[in-house]
Amino acid sequence: MEEFHCSFCGKQRREVRKLISGPRVFICDQCVTLCNDILAKEEASERPKYPPPRAIVDELDRYVVGQKAAKRALSVAVYNHYKRIGMRGKAGDVELQKGNILMIGPTGSGKTLLAQTLAKKLDVPFAIADATTLT
């Protein structure tokens, strides 16, 4: 009588705890664990690393003078946005509330420059539209 064995590592049924069968193939519990570890490591390395808020503020400081509170608020919002996107669908999610930012201030205070600089540094598109055409 033929003894079943793992199609991946070759171990016999009696050498492993569990042998899972498929169409003409078998895989043992040890190989399943190894495969899960490999997939988890690949997924972790493929996940993009986004800079923490402090690094975003430091980068904005190189281009925009003043506006400390605005730079801090933007950097935290951007970091949370990317964290929310990166964690979508993962078990044990950290639930972050959706956040919007409304920047108000006089002409020339740096609102557009902050947004443009942030978009450029994050390599994301940036568009400007005149809202007066909508009324």
mmCIF file with all atom_site columns, C-alpha atoms in Angstrom:
data_model
loop_
_atom_site.group_PDB
_atom_site.id
_atom_site.type_symbol
_atom_site.label_atom_id
_atom_site.label_alt_id
_atom_site.label_comp_id
_atom_site.label_asym_id
_atom_site.label_entity_id
_atom_site.label_seq_id
_atom_site.pdbx_PDB_ins_code
_atom_site.Cartn_x
_atom_site.Cartn_y
_atom_site.Cartn_z
_atom_site.occupancy
_atom_site.B_iso_or_equiv
_atom_site.pdbx_formal_charge
_atom_site.auth_seq_id
_atom_site.auth_comp_id
_atom_site.auth_asym_id
_atom_site.auth_atom_id
_atom_site.pdbx_PDB_model_num
ATOM 1   C CA . MET A 1 1   ? 0.000   0.000  0.000   1.00 0.00 ? 1   MET A CA 1
ATOM 2   C CA . GLU A 1 2   ? 1.308   3.442  -0.957  1.00 0.00 ? 2   GLU A CA 1
ATOM 3   C CA . GLU A 1 3   ? 2.112   5.803  1.925   1.00 0.00 ? 3   GLU A CA 1
ATOM 4   C CA . PHE A 1 4   ? 1.012   9.395  1.253   1.00 0.00 ? 4   PHE A CA 1
ATOM 5   C CA . HIS A 1 5   ? 3.654   12.112 1.558   1.00 0.00 ? 5   HIS A CA 1
ATOM 6   C CA . CYS A 1 6   ? 3.911   15.905 1.285   1.00 0.00 ? 6   CYS A CA 1
ATOM 7   C CA . SER A 1 7   ? 4.407   16.925 -2.337  1.00 0.00 ? 7   SER A CA 1
ATOM 8   C CA . PHE A 1 8   ? 6.616   19.826 -1.213  1.00 0.00 ? 8   PHE A CA 1
ATOM 9   C CA . CYS A 1 9   ? 8.994   18.507 1.452   1.00 0.00 ? 9   CYS A CA 1
ATOM 10  C CA . GLY A 1 10  ? 8.532   14.763 0.934   1.00 0.00 ? 10  GLY A CA 1
ATOM 11  C CA . LYS A 1 11  ? 7.718   13.925 4.576   1.00 0.00 ? 11  LYS A CA 1
ATOM 12  C CA . GLN A 1 12  ? 5.512   10.880 5.115   1.00 0.00 ? 12  GLN A CA 1
ATOM 13  C CA . ARG A 1 13  ? 2.065   11.141 6.701   1.00 0.00 ? 13  ARG A CA 1
ATOM 14  C CA . ARG A 1 14  ? 3.357   9.633  9.964   1.00 0.00 ? 14  ARG A CA 1
ATOM 15  C CA . GLU A 1 15  ? 6.078   12.349 10.237  1.00 0.00 ? 15  GLU A CA 1
ATOM 16  C CA . VAL A 1 16  ? 3.675   15.314 10.286  1.00 0.00 ? 16  VAL A CA 1
ATOM 17  C CA . ARG A 1 17  ? 0.618   16.334 12.296  1.00 0.00 ? 17  ARG A CA 1
ATOM 18  C CA . LYS A 1 18  ? -1.636  17.004 9.310   1.00 0.00 ? 18  LYS A CA 1
ATOM 19  C CA . LEU A 1 19  ? -1.475  16.136 5.615   1.00 0.00 ? 19  LEU A CA 1
ATOM 20  C CA . ILE A 1 20  ? -3.917  18.080 3.451   1.00 0.00 ? 20  ILE A CA 1
ATOM 21  C CA . SER A 1 21  ? -4.895  16.504 0.161   1.00 0.00 ? 21  SER A CA 1
ATOM 22  C CA . GLY A 1 22  ? -5.629  18.133 -3.160  1.00 0.00 ? 22  GLY A CA 1
ATOM 23  C CA . PRO A 1 23  ? -6.036  16.723 -6.652  1.00 0.00 ? 23  PRO A CA 1
ATOM 24  C CA . ARG A 1 24  ? -3.051  14.312 -6.873  1.00 0.00 ? 24  ARG A CA 1
ATOM 25  C CA . VAL A 1 25  ? -0.988  16.426 -4.406  1.00 0.00 ? 25  VAL A CA 1
ATOM 26  C CA . PHE A 1 26  ? -0.550  16.710 -0.644  1.00 0.00 ? 26  PHE A CA 1
ATOM 27  C CA . ILE A 1 27  ? 0.833   19.418 1.624   1.00 0.00 ? 27  ILE A CA 1
ATOM 28  C CA . CYS A 1 28  ? 1.781   19.044 5.278   1.00 0.00 ? 28  CYS A CA 1
ATOM 29  C CA . ASP A 1 29  ? 1.015   21.482 8.097   1.00 0.00 ? 29  ASP A CA 1
ATOM 30  C CA . GLN A 1 30  ? 4.701   22.450 8.330   1.00 0.00 ? 30  GLN A CA 1
ATOM 31  C CA . CYS A 1 31  ? 4.821   23.500 4.660   1.00 0.00 ? 31  CYS A CA 1
ATOM 32  C CA . VAL A 1 32  ? 1.574   25.451 5.065   1.00 0.00 ? 32  VAL A CA 1
ATOM 33  C CA . THR A 1 33  ? 3.123   27.337 8.008   1.00 0.00 ? 33  THR A CA 1
ATOM 34  C CA . LEU A 1 34  ? 6.279   28.000 5.997   1.00 0.00 ? 34  LEU A CA 1
ATOM 35  C CA . CYS A 1 35  ? 4.218   29.302 3.047   1.00 0.00 ? 35  CYS A CA 1
ATOM 36  C CA . ASN A 1 36  ? 2.215   31.593 5.340   1.00 0.00 ? 36  ASN A CA 1
ATOM 37  C CA . ASP A 1 37  ? 5.447   33.011 6.789   1.00 0.00 ? 37  ASP A CA 1
ATOM 38  C CA . ILE A 1 38  ? 6.841   33.665 3.303   1.00 0.00 ? 38  ILE A CA 1
ATOM 39  C CA . LEU A 1 39  ? 3.645   35.407 2.189   1.00 0.00 ? 39  LEU A CA 1
ATOM 40  C CA . ALA A 1 40  ? 3.523   37.547 5.342   1.00 0.00 ? 40  ALA A CA 1
ATOM 41  C CA . LYS A 1 41  ? 7.141   38.668 4.860   1.00 0.00 ? 41  LYS A CA 1
ATOM 42  C CA . GLU A 1 42  ? 6.543   39.500 1.193   1.00 0.00 ? 42  GLU A CA 1
ATOM 43  C CA . GLU A 1 43  ? 3.418   41.476 2.033   1.00 0.00 ? 43  GLU A CA 1
ATOM 44  C CA . ALA A 1 44  ? 5.251   43.422 4.741   1.00 0.00 ? 44  ALA A CA 1
ATOM 45  C CA . SER A 1 45  ? 8.113   44.280 2.376   1.00 0.00 ? 45  SER A CA 1
ATOM 46  C CA . GLU A 1 46  ? 5.709   45.321 -0.406  1.00 0.00 ? 46  GLU A CA 1
ATOM 47  C CA . ARG A 1 47  ? 3.778   47.650 1.882   1.00 0.00 ? 47  ARG A CA 1
ATOM 48  C CA . PRO A 1 48  ? 5.002   51.179 1.199   1.00 0.00 ? 48  PRO A CA 1
ATOM 49  C CA . LYS A 1 49  ? 6.606   53.014 4.090   1.00 0.00 ? 49  LYS A CA 1
ATOM 50  C CA . TYR A 1 50  ? 5.283   56.518 4.552   1.00 0.00 ? 50  TYR A CA 1
ATOM 51  C CA . PRO A 1 51  ? 7.189   59.131 6.484   1.00 0.00 ? 51  PRO A CA 1
ATOM 52  C CA . PRO A 1 52  ? 6.001   59.929 10.006  1.00 0.00 ? 52  PRO A CA 1
ATOM 53  C CA . PRO A 1 53  ? 4.414   63.340 10.670  1.00 0.00 ? 53  PRO A CA 1
ATOM 54  C CA . ARG A 1 54  ? 7.674   64.768 12.067  1.00 0.00 ? 54  ARG A CA 1
ATOM 55  C CA . ALA A 1 55  ? 9.516   63.995 8.813   1.00 0.00 ? 55  ALA A CA 1
ATOM 56  C CA . ILE A 1 56  ? 6.705   65.571 6.775   1.00 0.00 ? 56  ILE A CA 1
ATOM 57  C CA . VAL A 1 57  ? 6.849   68.741 8.906   1.00 0.00 ? 57  VAL A CA 1
ATOM 58  C CA . ASP A 1 58  ? 10.645  68.861 8.526   1.00 0.00 ? 58  ASP A CA 1
ATOM 59  C CA . GLU A 1 59  ? 10.298  68.616 4.747   1.00 0.00 ? 59  GLU A CA 1
ATOM 60  C CA . LEU A 1 60  ? 7.654   71.361 4.667   1.00 0.00 ? 60  LEU A CA 1
ATOM 61  C CA . ASP A 1 61  ? 9.924   73.546 6.846   1.00 0.00 ? 61  ASP A CA 1
ATOM 62  C CA . ARG A 1 62  ? 12.476  73.512 4.022   1.00 0.00 ? 62  ARG A CA 1
ATOM 63  C CA . TYR A 1 63  ? 10.012  75.257 1.674   1.00 0.00 ? 63  TYR A CA 1
ATOM 64  C CA . VAL A 1 64  ? 7.445   77.127 3.771   1.00 0.00 ? 64  VAL A CA 1
ATOM 65  C CA . VAL A 1 65  ? 8.285   79.709 6.428   1.00 0.00 ? 65  VAL A CA 1
ATOM 66  C CA . GLY A 1 66  ? 6.008   79.869 9.485   1.00 0.00 ? 66  GLY A CA 1
ATOM 67  C CA . GLN A 1 67  ? 2.568   78.237 9.568   1.00 0.00 ? 67  GLN A CA 1
ATOM 68  C CA . LYS A 1 68  ? 3.661   75.713 12.231  1.00 0.00 ? 68  LYS A CA 1
ATOM 69  C CA . ALA A 1 69  ? 0.126   74.704 13.216  1.00 0.00 ? 69  ALA A CA 1
ATOM 70  C CA . ALA A 1 70  ? -0.937  74.224 9.595   1.00 0.00 ? 70  ALA A CA 1
ATOM 71  C CA . LYS A 1 71  ? 2.137   72.114 8.809   1.00 0.00 ? 71  LYS A CA 1
ATOM 72  C CA . ARG A 1 72  ? 1.536   69.932 11.860  1.00 0.00 ? 72  ARG A CA 1
ATOM 73  C CA . ALA A 1 73  ? -2.166  69.459 11.050  1.00 0.00 ? 73  ALA A CA 1
ATOM 74  C CA . LEU A 1 74  ? -1.423  68.611 7.420   1.00 0.00 ? 74  LEU A CA 1
ATOM 75  C CA . SER A 1 75  ? 1.381   66.196 8.255   1.00 0.00 ? 75  SER A CA 1
ATOM 76  C CA . VAL A 1 76  ? -0.727  64.261 10.773  1.00 0.00 ? 76  VAL A CA 1
ATOM 77  C CA . ALA A 1 77  ? -3.690  64.174 8.364   1.00 0.00 ? 77  ALA A CA 1
ATOM 78  C CA . VAL A 1 78  ? -1.508  62.897 5.503   1.00 0.00 ? 78  VAL A CA 1
ATOM 79  C CA . TYR A 1 79  ? 0.125   60.269 7.706   1.00 0.00 ? 79  TYR A CA 1
ATOM 80  C CA . ASN A 1 80  ? -3.262  59.037 8.972   1.00 0.00 ? 80  ASN A CA 1
ATOM 81  C CA . HIS A 1 81  ? -4.636  58.991 5.421   1.00 0.00 ? 81  HIS A CA 1
ATOM 82  C CA . TYR A 1 82  ? -1.841  56.737 4.178   1.00 0.00 ? 82  TYR A CA 1
ATOM 83  C CA . LYS A 1 83  ? -2.053  54.601 7.304   1.00 0.00 ? 83  LYS A CA 1
ATOM 84  C CA . ARG A 1 84  ? -5.792  54.154 6.719   1.00 0.00 ? 84  ARG A CA 1
ATOM 85  C CA . ILE A 1 85  ? -5.216  53.194 3.072   1.00 0.00 ? 85  ILE A CA 1
ATOM 86  C CA . GLY A 1 86  ? -2.376  50.806 3.937   1.00 0.00 ? 86  GLY A CA 1
ATOM 87  C CA . MET A 1 87  ? -4.335  49.021 6.640   1.00 0.00 ? 87  MET A CA 1
ATOM 88  C CA . ARG A 1 88  ? -7.548  48.590 4.640   1.00 0.00 ? 88  ARG A CA 1
ATOM 89  C CA . GLY A 1 89  ? -8.822  45.032 4.890   1.00 0.00 ? 89  GLY A CA 1
ATOM 90  C CA . LYS A 1 90  ? -6.249  43.811 7.414   1.00 0.00 ? 90  LYS A CA 1
ATOM 91  C CA . ALA A 1 91  ? -7.209  41.863 10.523  1.00 0.00 ? 91  ALA A CA 1
ATOM 92  C CA . GLY A 1 92  ? -6.974  43.862 13.723  1.00 0.00 ? 92  GLY A CA 1
ATOM 93  C CA . ASP A 1 93  ? -7.298  47.185 11.951  1.00 0.00 ? 93  ASP A CA 1
ATOM 94  C CA . VAL A 1 94  ? -6.543  50.392 13.724  1.00 0.00 ? 94  VAL A CA 1
ATOM 95  C CA . GLU A 1 95  ? -9.688  52.355 13.083  1.00 0.00 ? 95  GLU A CA 1
ATOM 96  C CA . LEU A 1 96  ? -8.920  55.931 12.087  1.00 0.00 ? 96  LEU A CA 1
ATOM 97  C CA . GLN A 1 97  ? -11.673 58.425 11.484  1.00 0.00 ? 97  GLN A CA 1
ATOM 98  C CA . LYS A 1 98  ? -11.843 60.073 8.078   1.00 0.00 ? 98  LYS A CA 1
ATOM 99  C CA . GLY A 1 99  ? -10.398 63.545 8.257   1.00 0.00 ? 99  GLY A CA 1
ATOM 100 C CA . ASN A 1 100 ? -10.747 66.634 6.137   1.00 0.00 ? 100 ASN A CA 1
ATOM 101 C CA . ILE A 1 101 ? -8.866  69.873 6.486   1.00 0.00 ? 101 ILE A CA 1
ATOM 102 C CA . LEU A 1 102 ? -10.151 73.306 5.579   1.00 0.00 ? 102 LEU A CA 1
ATOM 103 C CA . MET A 1 103 ? -7.346  75.825 5.271   1.00 0.00 ? 103 MET A CA 1
ATOM 104 C CA . ILE A 1 104 ? -8.454  79.407 5.653   1.00 0.00 ? 104 ILE A CA 1
ATOM 105 C CA . GLY A 1 105 ? -6.414  82.556 5.786   1.00 0.00 ? 105 GLY A CA 1
ATOM 106 C CA . PRO A 1 106 ? -5.644  85.775 3.970   1.00 0.00 ? 106 PRO A CA 1
ATOM 107 C CA . THR A 1 107 ? -4.195  85.891 0.485   1.00 0.00 ? 107 THR A CA 1
ATOM 108 C CA . GLY A 1 108 ? -0.480  85.159 0.495   1.00 0.00 ? 108 GLY A CA 1
ATOM 109 C CA . SER A 1 109 ? -0.417  83.313 3.807   1.00 0.00 ? 109 SER A CA 1
ATOM 110 C CA . GLY A 1 110 ? 0.880   80.089 2.216   1.00 0.00 ? 110 GLY A CA 1
ATOM 111 C CA . LYS A 1 111 ? -2.187  77.839 1.925   1.00 0.00 ? 111 LYS A CA 1
ATOM 112 C CA . THR A 1 112 ? -1.618  76.919 -1.709  1.00 0.00 ? 112 THR A CA 1
ATOM 113 C CA . LEU A 1 113 ? 2.155   76.691 -1.281  1.00 0.00 ? 113 LEU A CA 1
ATOM 114 C CA . LEU A 1 114 ? 1.712   74.206 1.580   1.00 0.00 ? 114 LEU A CA 1
ATOM 115 C CA . ALA A 1 115 ? -0.653  72.037 -0.460  1.00 0.00 ? 115 ALA A CA 1
ATOM 116 C CA . GLN A 1 116 ? 1.526   72.212 -3.596  1.00 0.00 ? 116 GLN A CA 1
ATOM 117 C CA . THR A 1 117 ? 4.708   71.409 -1.686  1.00 0.00 ? 117 THR A CA 1
ATOM 118 C CA . LEU A 1 118 ? 3.053   68.503 0.086   1.00 0.00 ? 118 LEU A CA 1
ATOM 119 C CA . ALA A 1 119 ? 1.720   67.099 -3.191  1.00 0.00 ? 119 ALA A CA 1
ATOM 120 C CA . LYS A 1 120 ? 5.124   67.439 -4.848  1.00 0.00 ? 120 LYS A CA 1
ATOM 121 C CA . LYS A 1 121 ? 6.979   65.746 -1.987  1.00 0.00 ? 121 LYS A CA 1
ATOM 122 C CA . LEU A 1 122 ? 4.447   62.893 -1.836  1.00 0.00 ? 122 LEU A CA 1
ATOM 123 C CA . ASP A 1 123 ? 4.454   62.585 -5.629  1.00 0.00 ? 123 ASP A CA 1
ATOM 124 C CA . VAL A 1 124 ? 0.672   62.900 -5.918  1.00 0.00 ? 124 VAL A CA 1
ATOM 125 C CA . PRO A 1 125 ? -1.344  65.007 -8.377  1.00 0.00 ? 125 PRO A CA 1
ATOM 126 C CA . PHE A 1 126 ? -2.416  68.507 -7.397  1.00 0.00 ? 126 PHE A CA 1
ATOM 127 C CA . ALA A 1 127 ? -5.131  70.548 -9.095  1.00 0.00 ? 127 ALA A CA 1
ATOM 128 C CA . ILE A 1 128 ? -6.294  74.116 -8.537  1.00 0.00 ? 128 ILE A CA 1
ATOM 129 C CA . ALA A 1 129 ? -9.795  75.220 -9.494  1.00 0.00 ? 129 ALA A CA 1
ATOM 130 C CA . ASP A 1 130 ? -11.548 78.553 -9.101  1.00 0.00 ? 130 ASP A CA 1
ATOM 131 C CA . ALA A 1 131 ? -14.712 77.953 -7.075  1.00 0.00 ? 131 ALA A CA 1
ATOM 132 C CA . THR A 1 132 ? -16.268 81.248 -8.206  1.00 0.00 ? 132 THR A CA 1
ATOM 133 C CA . THR A 1 133 ? -17.088 79.621 -11.548 1.00 0.00 ? 133 THR A CA 1
ATOM 134 C CA . LEU A 1 134 ? -19.404 77.208 -9.732  1.00 0.00 ? 134 LEU A CA 1
ATOM 135 C CA . THR A 1 135 ? -21.792 79.886 -8.417  1.00 0.00 ? 135 THR A CA 1
#
